[in-house]
């Protein structure tokens, strides 16, 4: 595939630019991505395409993780990953419900995520008739939910995206 001046294949860079353009139309203060954020989105896109194309070694893969420093823009990446995920499941008409679960190990970040993610999801819900359900909770609270909380109904096109912030905490 032809590459852009960044060395990222054109289909990938066009997809990233598309999500960013859409995102910037939704928010009040447009953002520009830093090079490492572009790389993170590129690697995510490469993996998602390999999963979708059922490439050898990617069958059954369902998780992807970034390990990024505090202040590096992980929350912005989460926002763009939501758009990326919607794109990969087939767009706005591909789902009856999209469940987004955002979790963090400590309750101290929950309010920050609510301030930053809830407005985005509200605007996305305007695009898809309110079919996105957002849950923001601590990891411990999610683990204490009733067992059937995580069951997906088999009679609907329901997708789930789980975003984990500070996932390295408690790895031991």
Short mmCIF file of N, CA and C in Angstrom, two decimals:
data_model
loop_
_atom_site.label_atom_id
_atom_site.label_comp_id
_atom_site.label_asym_id
_atom_site.label_seq_id
_atom_site.Cartn_x
_atom_site.Cartn_y
_atom_site.Cartn_z
N UNK A 1 0.84 -1.18 0.00
CA UNK A 1 0.00 0.00 0.00
C UNK A 1 0.89 1.25 0.00
N UNK A 2 0.49 2.25 -0.75
CA UNK A 2 1.27 3.49 -0.74
C UNK A 2 1.31 4.07 0.67
N UNK A 3 2.45 4.67 0.99
CA UNK A 3 2.61 5.23 2.33
C UNK A 3 2.55 6.75 2.30
N UNK A 4 2.19 7.32 3.42
CA UNK A 4 2.22 8.76 3.57
C UNK A 4 3.63 9.17 3.97
N UNK A 5 3.83 10.46 4.13
CA UNK A 5 5.15 10.95 4.54
C UNK A 5 5.55 10.46 5.93
N UNK A 6 4.60 9.98 6.70
CA UNK A 6 4.91 9.45 8.04
C UNK A 6 5.39 8.01 7.98
N UNK A 7 5.23 7.36 6.83
CA UNK A 7 5.59 5.96 6.72
C UNK A 7 4.43 5.03 7.03
N UNK A 8 3.30 5.58 7.43
CA UNK A 8 2.11 4.79 7.73
C UNK A 8 1.36 4.55 6.42
N UNK A 9 0.99 3.31 6.12
CA UNK A 9 0.25 3.04 4.89
C UNK A 9 -0.98 3.94 4.76
N UNK A 10 -1.22 4.43 3.55
CA UNK A 10 -2.30 5.39 3.30
C UNK A 10 -3.67 4.94 3.82
N UNK A 11 -4.11 3.69 3.64
CA UNK A 11 -5.44 3.34 4.17
C UNK A 11 -5.53 3.52 5.69
N UNK A 12 -4.46 3.25 6.38
CA UNK A 12 -4.45 3.41 7.84
C UNK A 12 -4.46 4.89 8.22
N UNK A 13 -3.64 5.67 7.57
CA UNK A 13 -3.58 7.10 7.91
C UNK A 13 -4.89 7.80 7.55
N UNK A 14 -5.53 7.36 6.45
CA UNK A 14 -6.82 7.95 6.09
C UNK A 14 -7.88 7.60 7.13
N UNK A 15 -7.85 6.38 7.62
CA UNK A 15 -8.82 5.98 8.66
C UNK A 15 -8.59 6.80 9.92
N UNK A 16 -7.35 6.92 10.35
CA UNK A 16 -7.03 7.70 11.56
C UNK A 16 -7.47 9.15 11.39
N UNK A 17 -7.18 9.74 10.22
CA UNK A 17 -7.57 11.13 9.97
C UNK A 17 -9.09 11.26 9.97
N UNK A 18 -9.78 10.26 9.46
CA UNK A 18 -11.24 10.29 9.46
C UNK A 18 -11.83 10.30 10.86
N UNK A 19 -11.30 9.42 11.73
CA UNK A 19 -11.80 9.41 13.12
C UNK A 19 -11.50 10.73 13.82
N UNK A 20 -10.29 11.26 13.59
CA UNK A 20 -9.91 12.52 14.23
C UNK A 20 -10.80 13.66 13.74
N UNK A 21 -11.06 13.72 12.44
CA UNK A 21 -11.92 14.77 11.88
C UNK A 21 -13.32 14.68 12.48
N UNK A 22 -13.87 13.48 12.54
CA UNK A 22 -15.19 13.27 13.12
C UNK A 22 -15.20 13.68 14.59
N UNK A 23 -14.20 13.23 15.32
CA UNK A 23 -14.08 13.55 16.75
C UNK A 23 -14.02 15.06 16.95
N UNK A 24 -13.21 15.73 16.16
CA UNK A 24 -13.06 17.19 16.31
C UNK A 24 -14.36 17.93 15.99
N UNK A 25 -15.22 17.36 15.17
CA UNK A 25 -16.53 17.98 14.92
C UNK A 25 -17.45 17.82 16.12
N UNK A 26 -17.21 16.80 16.93
CA UNK A 26 -18.08 16.53 18.08
C UNK A 26 -17.73 17.35 19.31
N UNK A 27 -16.47 17.71 19.45
CA UNK A 27 -16.02 18.36 20.68
C UNK A 27 -15.85 19.86 20.46
N UNK A 28 -15.77 20.59 21.55
CA UNK A 28 -15.70 22.05 21.46
C UNK A 28 -14.29 22.56 21.19
N UNK A 29 -13.28 21.78 21.56
CA UNK A 29 -11.90 22.20 21.40
C UNK A 29 -11.14 21.16 20.60
N UNK A 30 -10.98 21.38 19.27
CA UNK A 30 -10.33 20.39 18.43
C UNK A 30 -8.92 20.04 18.92
N UNK A 31 -8.52 18.80 18.70
CA UNK A 31 -7.22 18.32 19.14
C UNK A 31 -6.37 17.91 17.94
N UNK A 32 -5.08 17.89 18.17
CA UNK A 32 -4.12 17.34 17.22
C UNK A 32 -3.42 16.19 17.91
N UNK A 33 -3.17 15.16 17.16
CA UNK A 33 -2.52 13.99 17.73
C UNK A 33 -1.01 14.16 17.75
N UNK A 34 -0.40 13.63 18.79
CA UNK A 34 1.05 13.56 18.86
C UNK A 34 1.50 12.30 18.13
N UNK A 35 2.76 12.25 17.73
CA UNK A 35 3.23 11.15 16.89
C UNK A 35 3.01 9.79 17.55
N UNK A 36 3.19 9.69 18.86
CA UNK A 36 3.03 8.39 19.51
C UNK A 36 1.57 8.00 19.63
N UNK A 37 0.67 8.98 19.64
CA UNK A 37 -0.75 8.66 19.62
C UNK A 37 -1.15 8.12 18.25
N UNK A 38 -0.58 8.72 17.20
CA UNK A 38 -0.83 8.22 15.84
C UNK A 38 -0.31 6.79 15.72
N UNK A 39 0.88 6.54 16.27
CA UNK A 39 1.44 5.19 16.22
C UNK A 39 0.56 4.19 16.97
N UNK A 40 0.04 4.60 18.12
CA UNK A 40 -0.83 3.71 18.89
C UNK A 40 -2.09 3.37 18.09
N UNK A 41 -2.68 4.37 17.45
CA UNK A 41 -3.87 4.13 16.63
C UNK A 41 -3.52 3.27 15.41
N UNK A 42 -2.35 3.50 14.83
CA UNK A 42 -1.90 2.69 13.69
C UNK A 42 -1.74 1.23 14.10
N UNK A 43 -1.07 0.97 15.21
CA UNK A 43 -0.88 -0.41 15.64
C UNK A 43 -2.22 -1.06 15.99
N UNK A 44 -3.11 -0.30 16.61
CA UNK A 44 -4.45 -0.82 16.90
C UNK A 44 -5.16 -1.18 15.60
N UNK A 45 -5.08 -0.29 14.65
CA UNK A 45 -5.74 -0.52 13.37
C UNK A 45 -5.16 -1.76 12.67
N UNK A 46 -3.85 -1.89 12.71
CA UNK A 46 -3.21 -3.05 12.08
C UNK A 46 -3.68 -4.35 12.73
N UNK A 47 -3.76 -4.37 14.05
CA UNK A 47 -4.20 -5.57 14.76
C UNK A 47 -5.68 -5.84 14.48
N UNK A 48 -6.52 -4.81 14.53
CA UNK A 48 -7.95 -5.01 14.27
C UNK A 48 -8.20 -5.55 12.87
N UNK A 49 -7.44 -5.05 11.90
CA UNK A 49 -7.60 -5.55 10.52
C UNK A 49 -7.16 -7.01 10.42
N UNK A 50 -6.09 -7.37 11.12
CA UNK A 50 -5.63 -8.76 11.09
C UNK A 50 -6.65 -9.67 11.76
N UNK A 51 -7.25 -9.21 12.84
CA UNK A 51 -8.29 -9.99 13.51
C UNK A 51 -9.49 -10.16 12.58
N UNK A 52 -9.92 -9.05 11.97
CA UNK A 52 -11.09 -9.09 11.08
C UNK A 52 -10.85 -9.99 9.87
N UNK A 53 -9.61 -9.98 9.37
CA UNK A 53 -9.26 -10.81 8.21
C UNK A 53 -8.86 -12.22 8.60
N UNK A 54 -8.96 -12.53 9.90
CA UNK A 54 -8.64 -13.87 10.42
C UNK A 54 -7.25 -14.33 10.00
N UNK A 55 -6.29 -13.41 10.09
CA UNK A 55 -4.91 -13.76 9.73
C UNK A 55 -4.33 -14.73 10.76
N UNK A 56 -3.45 -15.57 10.28
CA UNK A 56 -2.82 -16.57 11.14
C UNK A 56 -2.16 -15.88 12.33
N UNK A 57 -2.41 -16.44 13.51
CA UNK A 57 -1.86 -15.89 14.74
C UNK A 57 -2.78 -14.87 15.40
N UNK A 58 -3.84 -14.46 14.70
CA UNK A 58 -4.76 -13.46 15.27
C UNK A 58 -6.16 -14.03 15.50
N UNK A 59 -6.33 -15.31 15.21
CA UNK A 59 -7.63 -15.93 15.42
C UNK A 59 -7.95 -15.93 16.91
N UNK A 60 -9.15 -15.48 17.24
CA UNK A 60 -9.59 -15.50 18.62
C UNK A 60 -9.02 -14.40 19.49
N UNK A 61 -8.20 -13.55 18.94
CA UNK A 61 -7.63 -12.45 19.74
C UNK A 61 -8.74 -11.45 20.03
N UNK A 62 -8.81 -11.05 21.30
CA UNK A 62 -9.88 -10.12 21.70
C UNK A 62 -9.37 -8.95 22.53
N UNK A 63 -8.08 -8.91 22.80
CA UNK A 63 -7.56 -7.85 23.68
C UNK A 63 -6.35 -7.17 23.05
N UNK A 64 -6.20 -5.92 23.42
CA UNK A 64 -5.08 -5.11 22.98
C UNK A 64 -4.78 -4.12 24.10
N UNK A 65 -3.52 -3.89 24.39
CA UNK A 65 -3.17 -3.00 25.50
C UNK A 65 -2.12 -1.99 25.07
N UNK A 66 -2.24 -0.79 25.61
CA UNK A 66 -1.20 0.24 25.50
C UNK A 66 -0.57 0.37 26.88
N UNK A 67 0.69 0.60 26.93
CA UNK A 67 1.36 0.92 28.19
C UNK A 67 1.95 2.30 27.96
N UNK A 68 1.29 3.32 28.49
CA UNK A 68 1.68 4.71 28.20
C UNK A 68 1.79 5.50 29.49
N UNK A 69 2.66 6.48 29.45
CA UNK A 69 2.94 7.30 30.62
C UNK A 69 1.75 8.19 30.98
N UNK A 70 1.70 8.59 32.24
CA UNK A 70 0.72 9.56 32.69
C UNK A 70 0.89 10.85 31.89
N UNK A 71 -0.23 11.40 31.44
CA UNK A 71 -0.19 12.64 30.68
C UNK A 71 0.09 12.46 29.19
N UNK A 72 0.10 11.22 28.73
CA UNK A 72 0.42 10.98 27.32
C UNK A 72 -0.81 11.01 26.41
N UNK A 73 -1.97 11.19 26.97
CA UNK A 73 -3.17 11.28 26.15
C UNK A 73 -3.91 9.98 25.96
N UNK A 74 -3.87 9.11 26.96
CA UNK A 74 -4.57 7.83 26.87
C UNK A 74 -6.09 8.03 26.78
N UNK A 75 -6.62 9.02 27.47
CA UNK A 75 -8.06 9.24 27.43
C UNK A 75 -8.50 9.64 26.02
N UNK A 76 -7.73 10.50 25.37
CA UNK A 76 -8.03 10.85 23.99
C UNK A 76 -8.00 9.61 23.10
N UNK A 77 -7.01 8.75 23.32
CA UNK A 77 -6.94 7.50 22.55
C UNK A 77 -8.17 6.63 22.80
N UNK A 78 -8.62 6.59 24.06
CA UNK A 78 -9.84 5.82 24.36
C UNK A 78 -11.01 6.35 23.54
N UNK A 79 -11.13 7.67 23.46
CA UNK A 79 -12.22 8.27 22.69
C UNK A 79 -12.13 7.84 21.23
N UNK A 80 -10.93 7.94 20.67
CA UNK A 80 -10.74 7.57 19.27
C UNK A 80 -10.88 6.06 19.07
N UNK A 81 -10.50 5.27 20.07
CA UNK A 81 -10.69 3.81 19.98
C UNK A 81 -12.17 3.46 19.90
N UNK A 82 -13.03 4.24 20.55
CA UNK A 82 -14.47 4.01 20.46
C UNK A 82 -14.91 4.17 19.00
N UNK A 83 -14.47 5.25 18.35
CA UNK A 83 -14.82 5.47 16.95
C UNK A 83 -14.22 4.38 16.07
N UNK A 84 -13.01 3.99 16.37
CA UNK A 84 -12.31 2.94 15.64
C UNK A 84 -13.09 1.62 15.76
N UNK A 85 -13.55 1.31 16.95
CA UNK A 85 -14.29 0.08 17.20
C UNK A 85 -15.61 0.09 16.42
N UNK A 86 -16.32 1.21 16.47
CA UNK A 86 -17.59 1.33 15.73
C UNK A 86 -17.34 1.10 14.25
N UNK A 87 -16.27 1.66 13.74
CA UNK A 87 -15.91 1.47 12.34
C UNK A 87 -15.66 -0.01 12.04
N UNK A 88 -14.96 -0.70 12.93
CA UNK A 88 -14.61 -2.09 12.70
C UNK A 88 -15.77 -3.07 12.86
N UNK A 89 -16.79 -2.70 13.61
CA UNK A 89 -17.95 -3.61 13.71
C UNK A 89 -18.94 -3.35 12.59
N UNK A 90 -18.67 -2.34 11.77
CA UNK A 90 -19.51 -2.11 10.60
C UNK A 90 -20.26 -0.79 10.59
N UNK A 91 -19.96 0.09 11.50
CA UNK A 91 -20.60 1.42 11.50
C UNK A 91 -21.85 1.49 12.37
N UNK A 92 -22.53 2.62 12.25
CA UNK A 92 -23.66 2.95 13.12
C UNK A 92 -24.82 1.97 12.98
N UNK A 93 -25.02 1.40 11.82
CA UNK A 93 -26.17 0.51 11.59
C UNK A 93 -25.87 -0.95 11.92
N UNK A 94 -24.65 -1.24 12.31
CA UNK A 94 -24.24 -2.63 12.52
C UNK A 94 -24.63 -3.19 13.88
N UNK A 95 -25.12 -2.35 14.77
CA UNK A 95 -25.41 -2.83 16.11
C UNK A 95 -26.76 -2.36 16.60
N UNK A 96 -27.38 -3.22 17.40
CA UNK A 96 -28.59 -2.84 18.12
C UNK A 96 -28.21 -2.13 19.41
N UNK A 97 -27.07 -2.55 19.97
CA UNK A 97 -26.58 -1.94 21.20
C UNK A 97 -25.06 -2.09 21.25
N UNK A 98 -24.41 -1.03 21.65
CA UNK A 98 -22.97 -1.06 21.90
C UNK A 98 -22.79 -0.76 23.38
N UNK A 99 -22.22 -1.70 24.09
CA UNK A 99 -21.95 -1.52 25.52
C UNK A 99 -20.48 -1.13 25.66
N UNK A 100 -20.25 0.03 26.24
CA UNK A 100 -18.89 0.46 26.52
C UNK A 100 -18.72 0.42 28.04
N UNK A 101 -17.75 -0.36 28.47
CA UNK A 101 -17.44 -0.44 29.90
C UNK A 101 -16.05 0.15 30.08
N UNK A 102 -15.96 1.20 30.86
CA UNK A 102 -14.68 1.84 31.16
C UNK A 102 -14.40 1.59 32.63
N UNK A 103 -13.27 0.99 32.89
CA UNK A 103 -12.94 0.64 34.28
C UNK A 103 -11.56 1.13 34.64
N UNK A 104 -11.40 1.41 35.90
CA UNK A 104 -10.13 1.84 36.45
C UNK A 104 -10.01 1.25 37.86
N UNK A 105 -8.79 0.95 38.32
CA UNK A 105 -8.67 0.28 39.62
C UNK A 105 -9.07 1.14 40.81
N UNK A 106 -8.99 2.44 40.68
CA UNK A 106 -9.32 3.30 41.81
C UNK A 106 -10.48 4.21 41.51
N UNK A 107 -11.25 4.53 42.53
CA UNK A 107 -12.41 5.40 42.34
C UNK A 107 -12.01 6.85 42.04
N UNK A 108 -10.74 7.19 42.28
CA UNK A 108 -10.30 8.58 42.09
C UNK A 108 -10.37 9.02 40.62
N UNK A 109 -10.28 8.10 39.67
CA UNK A 109 -10.32 8.47 38.26
C UNK A 109 -11.72 8.37 37.64
N UNK A 110 -12.66 7.81 38.37
CA UNK A 110 -14.00 7.61 37.81
C UNK A 110 -14.65 8.94 37.45
N UNK A 111 -14.57 9.91 38.34
CA UNK A 111 -15.21 11.20 38.07
C UNK A 111 -14.56 11.90 36.88
N UNK A 112 -13.24 11.80 36.76
CA UNK A 112 -12.55 12.39 35.60
C UNK A 112 -13.05 11.74 34.31
N UNK A 113 -13.17 10.43 34.30
CA UNK A 113 -13.66 9.75 33.10
C UNK A 113 -15.10 10.15 32.81
N UNK A 114 -15.91 10.29 33.83
CA UNK A 114 -17.30 10.72 33.59
C UNK A 114 -17.33 12.10 32.93
N UNK A 115 -16.51 13.01 33.42
CA UNK A 115 -16.45 14.36 32.83
C UNK A 115 -16.02 14.32 31.37
N UNK A 116 -15.11 13.41 31.04
CA UNK A 116 -14.52 13.42 29.71
C UNK A 116 -15.22 12.48 28.72
N UNK A 117 -15.74 11.35 29.17
CA UNK A 117 -16.30 10.36 28.25
C UNK A 117 -17.81 10.52 28.07
N UNK A 118 -18.52 10.88 29.14
CA UNK A 118 -19.97 10.99 29.05
C UNK A 118 -20.40 11.98 27.96
N UNK A 119 -19.81 13.19 27.87
CA UNK A 119 -20.23 14.10 26.79
C UNK A 119 -20.01 13.52 25.39
N UNK A 120 -18.91 12.79 25.21
CA UNK A 120 -18.66 12.16 23.92
C UNK A 120 -19.73 11.12 23.61
N UNK A 121 -20.03 10.26 24.56
CA UNK A 121 -21.03 9.20 24.33
C UNK A 121 -22.40 9.82 24.09
N UNK A 122 -22.72 10.90 24.79
CA UNK A 122 -24.01 11.58 24.54
C UNK A 122 -24.08 12.06 23.10
N UNK A 123 -23.00 12.61 22.58
CA UNK A 123 -22.99 13.08 21.19
C UNK A 123 -23.03 11.91 20.21
N UNK A 124 -22.34 10.83 20.54
CA UNK A 124 -22.39 9.64 19.68
C UNK A 124 -23.80 9.05 19.67
N UNK A 125 -24.47 9.10 20.81
CA UNK A 125 -25.83 8.57 20.89
C UNK A 125 -26.79 9.36 20.00
N UNK A 126 -26.48 10.62 19.72
CA UNK A 126 -27.29 11.40 18.79
C UNK A 126 -27.16 10.83 17.37
N UNK A 127 -26.03 10.22 17.08
CA UNK A 127 -25.78 9.62 15.76
C UNK A 127 -26.47 8.27 15.60
N UNK A 128 -26.71 7.58 16.72
CA UNK A 128 -27.21 6.20 16.61
C UNK A 128 -28.46 5.97 17.45
N UNK A 129 -29.25 6.98 17.63
CA UNK A 129 -30.55 6.84 18.32
C UNK A 129 -30.44 6.24 19.71
N UNK A 130 -29.38 6.61 20.45
CA UNK A 130 -29.26 6.21 21.85
C UNK A 130 -28.94 4.75 22.08
N UNK A 131 -28.26 4.11 21.14
CA UNK A 131 -27.98 2.67 21.27
C UNK A 131 -26.64 2.36 21.94
N UNK A 132 -25.97 3.39 22.45
CA UNK A 132 -24.70 3.15 23.16
C UNK A 132 -24.97 3.26 24.66
N UNK A 133 -24.58 2.22 25.40
CA UNK A 133 -24.72 2.19 26.85
C UNK A 133 -23.32 2.29 27.45
N UNK A 134 -23.13 3.22 28.34
CA UNK A 134 -21.82 3.45 28.96
C UNK A 134 -21.88 3.09 30.44
N UNK A 135 -20.91 2.32 30.87
CA UNK A 135 -20.75 2.00 32.29
C UNK A 135 -19.33 2.42 32.67
N UNK A 136 -19.22 3.27 33.67
CA UNK A 136 -17.91 3.66 34.20
C UNK A 136 -17.90 3.24 35.66
N UNK A 137 -16.94 2.39 36.01
CA UNK A 137 -16.92 1.89 37.37
C UNK A 137 -15.51 1.42 37.72
N UNK A 138 -15.27 1.23 39.00
CA UNK A 138 -13.97 0.70 39.41
C UNK A 138 -13.93 -0.79 39.07
N UNK A 139 -12.74 -1.28 38.89
CA UNK A 139 -12.55 -2.70 38.56
C UNK A 139 -13.16 -3.58 39.65
N UNK A 140 -12.94 -3.22 40.90
CA UNK A 140 -13.48 -4.02 42.01
C UNK A 140 -15.00 -4.04 41.98
N UNK A 141 -15.62 -2.89 41.72
CA UNK A 141 -17.08 -2.85 41.65
C UNK A 141 -17.62 -3.71 40.52
N UNK A 142 -16.91 -3.70 39.38
CA UNK A 142 -17.34 -4.55 38.27
C UNK A 142 -17.23 -6.02 38.62
N UNK A 143 -16.15 -6.37 39.33
CA UNK A 143 -15.97 -7.77 39.72
C UNK A 143 -17.04 -8.22 40.70
N UNK A 144 -17.63 -7.28 41.43
CA UNK A 144 -18.66 -7.61 42.41
C UNK A 144 -20.08 -7.59 41.83
N UNK A 145 -20.21 -7.27 40.54
CA UNK A 145 -21.53 -7.25 39.92
C UNK A 145 -22.09 -8.67 39.86
N UNK A 146 -23.41 -8.74 39.72
CA UNK A 146 -24.04 -10.05 39.58
C UNK A 146 -23.49 -10.74 38.33
N UNK A 147 -23.46 -12.04 38.40
CA UNK A 147 -22.81 -12.86 37.36
C UNK A 147 -23.37 -12.57 35.97
N UNK A 148 -24.67 -12.40 35.83
CA UNK A 148 -25.27 -12.22 34.51
C UNK A 148 -25.07 -10.81 33.93
N UNK A 149 -24.45 -9.91 34.67
CA UNK A 149 -24.18 -8.56 34.17
C UNK A 149 -23.38 -8.60 32.88
N UNK A 150 -22.49 -9.57 32.76
CA UNK A 150 -21.59 -9.64 31.61
C UNK A 150 -22.12 -10.51 30.48
N UNK A 151 -23.28 -11.13 30.65
CA UNK A 151 -23.86 -11.94 29.59
C UNK A 151 -24.39 -11.05 28.47
N UNK A 152 -24.14 -11.46 27.25
CA UNK A 152 -24.69 -10.74 26.10
C UNK A 152 -25.93 -11.47 25.60
N UNK A 153 -26.99 -10.74 25.29
CA UNK A 153 -28.18 -11.41 24.75
C UNK A 153 -27.86 -11.96 23.36
N UNK A 154 -28.40 -13.12 23.05
CA UNK A 154 -28.10 -13.71 21.75
C UNK A 154 -29.16 -13.38 20.70
N UNK A 155 -30.16 -12.62 21.06
CA UNK A 155 -31.22 -12.27 20.12
C UNK A 155 -31.03 -10.88 19.50
N UNK A 156 -29.95 -10.21 19.86
CA UNK A 156 -29.69 -8.87 19.34
C UNK A 156 -28.24 -8.78 18.86
N UNK A 157 -27.99 -7.77 18.05
CA UNK A 157 -26.62 -7.49 17.63
C UNK A 157 -26.00 -6.55 18.68
N UNK A 158 -25.44 -7.16 19.71
CA UNK A 158 -24.86 -6.41 20.81
C UNK A 158 -23.36 -6.61 20.79
N UNK A 159 -22.65 -5.50 20.87
CA UNK A 159 -21.20 -5.54 20.93
C UNK A 159 -20.77 -4.90 22.24
N UNK A 160 -19.60 -5.30 22.71
CA UNK A 160 -19.08 -4.74 23.96
C UNK A 160 -17.63 -4.35 23.76
N UNK A 161 -17.32 -3.14 24.19
CA UNK A 161 -15.95 -2.63 24.18
C UNK A 161 -15.59 -2.33 25.63
N UNK A 162 -14.53 -2.96 26.11
CA UNK A 162 -14.08 -2.73 27.48
C UNK A 162 -12.79 -1.93 27.41
N UNK A 163 -12.79 -0.78 28.04
CA UNK A 163 -11.62 0.09 28.11
C UNK A 163 -11.12 0.09 29.54
N UNK A 164 -9.85 -0.23 29.73
CA UNK A 164 -9.28 -0.34 31.07
C UNK A 164 -8.23 0.75 31.22
N UNK A 165 -8.39 1.61 32.20
CA UNK A 165 -7.41 2.64 32.49
C UNK A 165 -6.58 2.17 33.69
N UNK A 166 -5.31 2.44 33.65
CA UNK A 166 -4.39 2.05 34.72
C UNK A 166 -4.44 0.56 34.97
N UNK A 167 -4.52 -0.21 33.89
CA UNK A 167 -4.63 -1.66 34.01
C UNK A 167 -3.42 -2.33 34.62
N UNK A 168 -2.30 -1.64 34.65
CA UNK A 168 -1.09 -2.25 35.23
C UNK A 168 -1.16 -2.35 36.75
N UNK A 169 -2.03 -1.55 37.35
CA UNK A 169 -2.15 -1.57 38.81
C UNK A 169 -2.81 -2.88 39.22
N UNK A 170 -2.17 -3.59 40.09
CA UNK A 170 -2.70 -4.85 40.56
C UNK A 170 -2.29 -6.04 39.70
N UNK A 171 -1.37 -5.85 38.77
CA UNK A 171 -0.94 -6.97 37.92
C UNK A 171 -0.27 -8.08 38.71
N UNK A 172 0.37 -7.74 39.81
CA UNK A 172 1.05 -8.78 40.57
C UNK A 172 0.04 -9.71 41.21
#
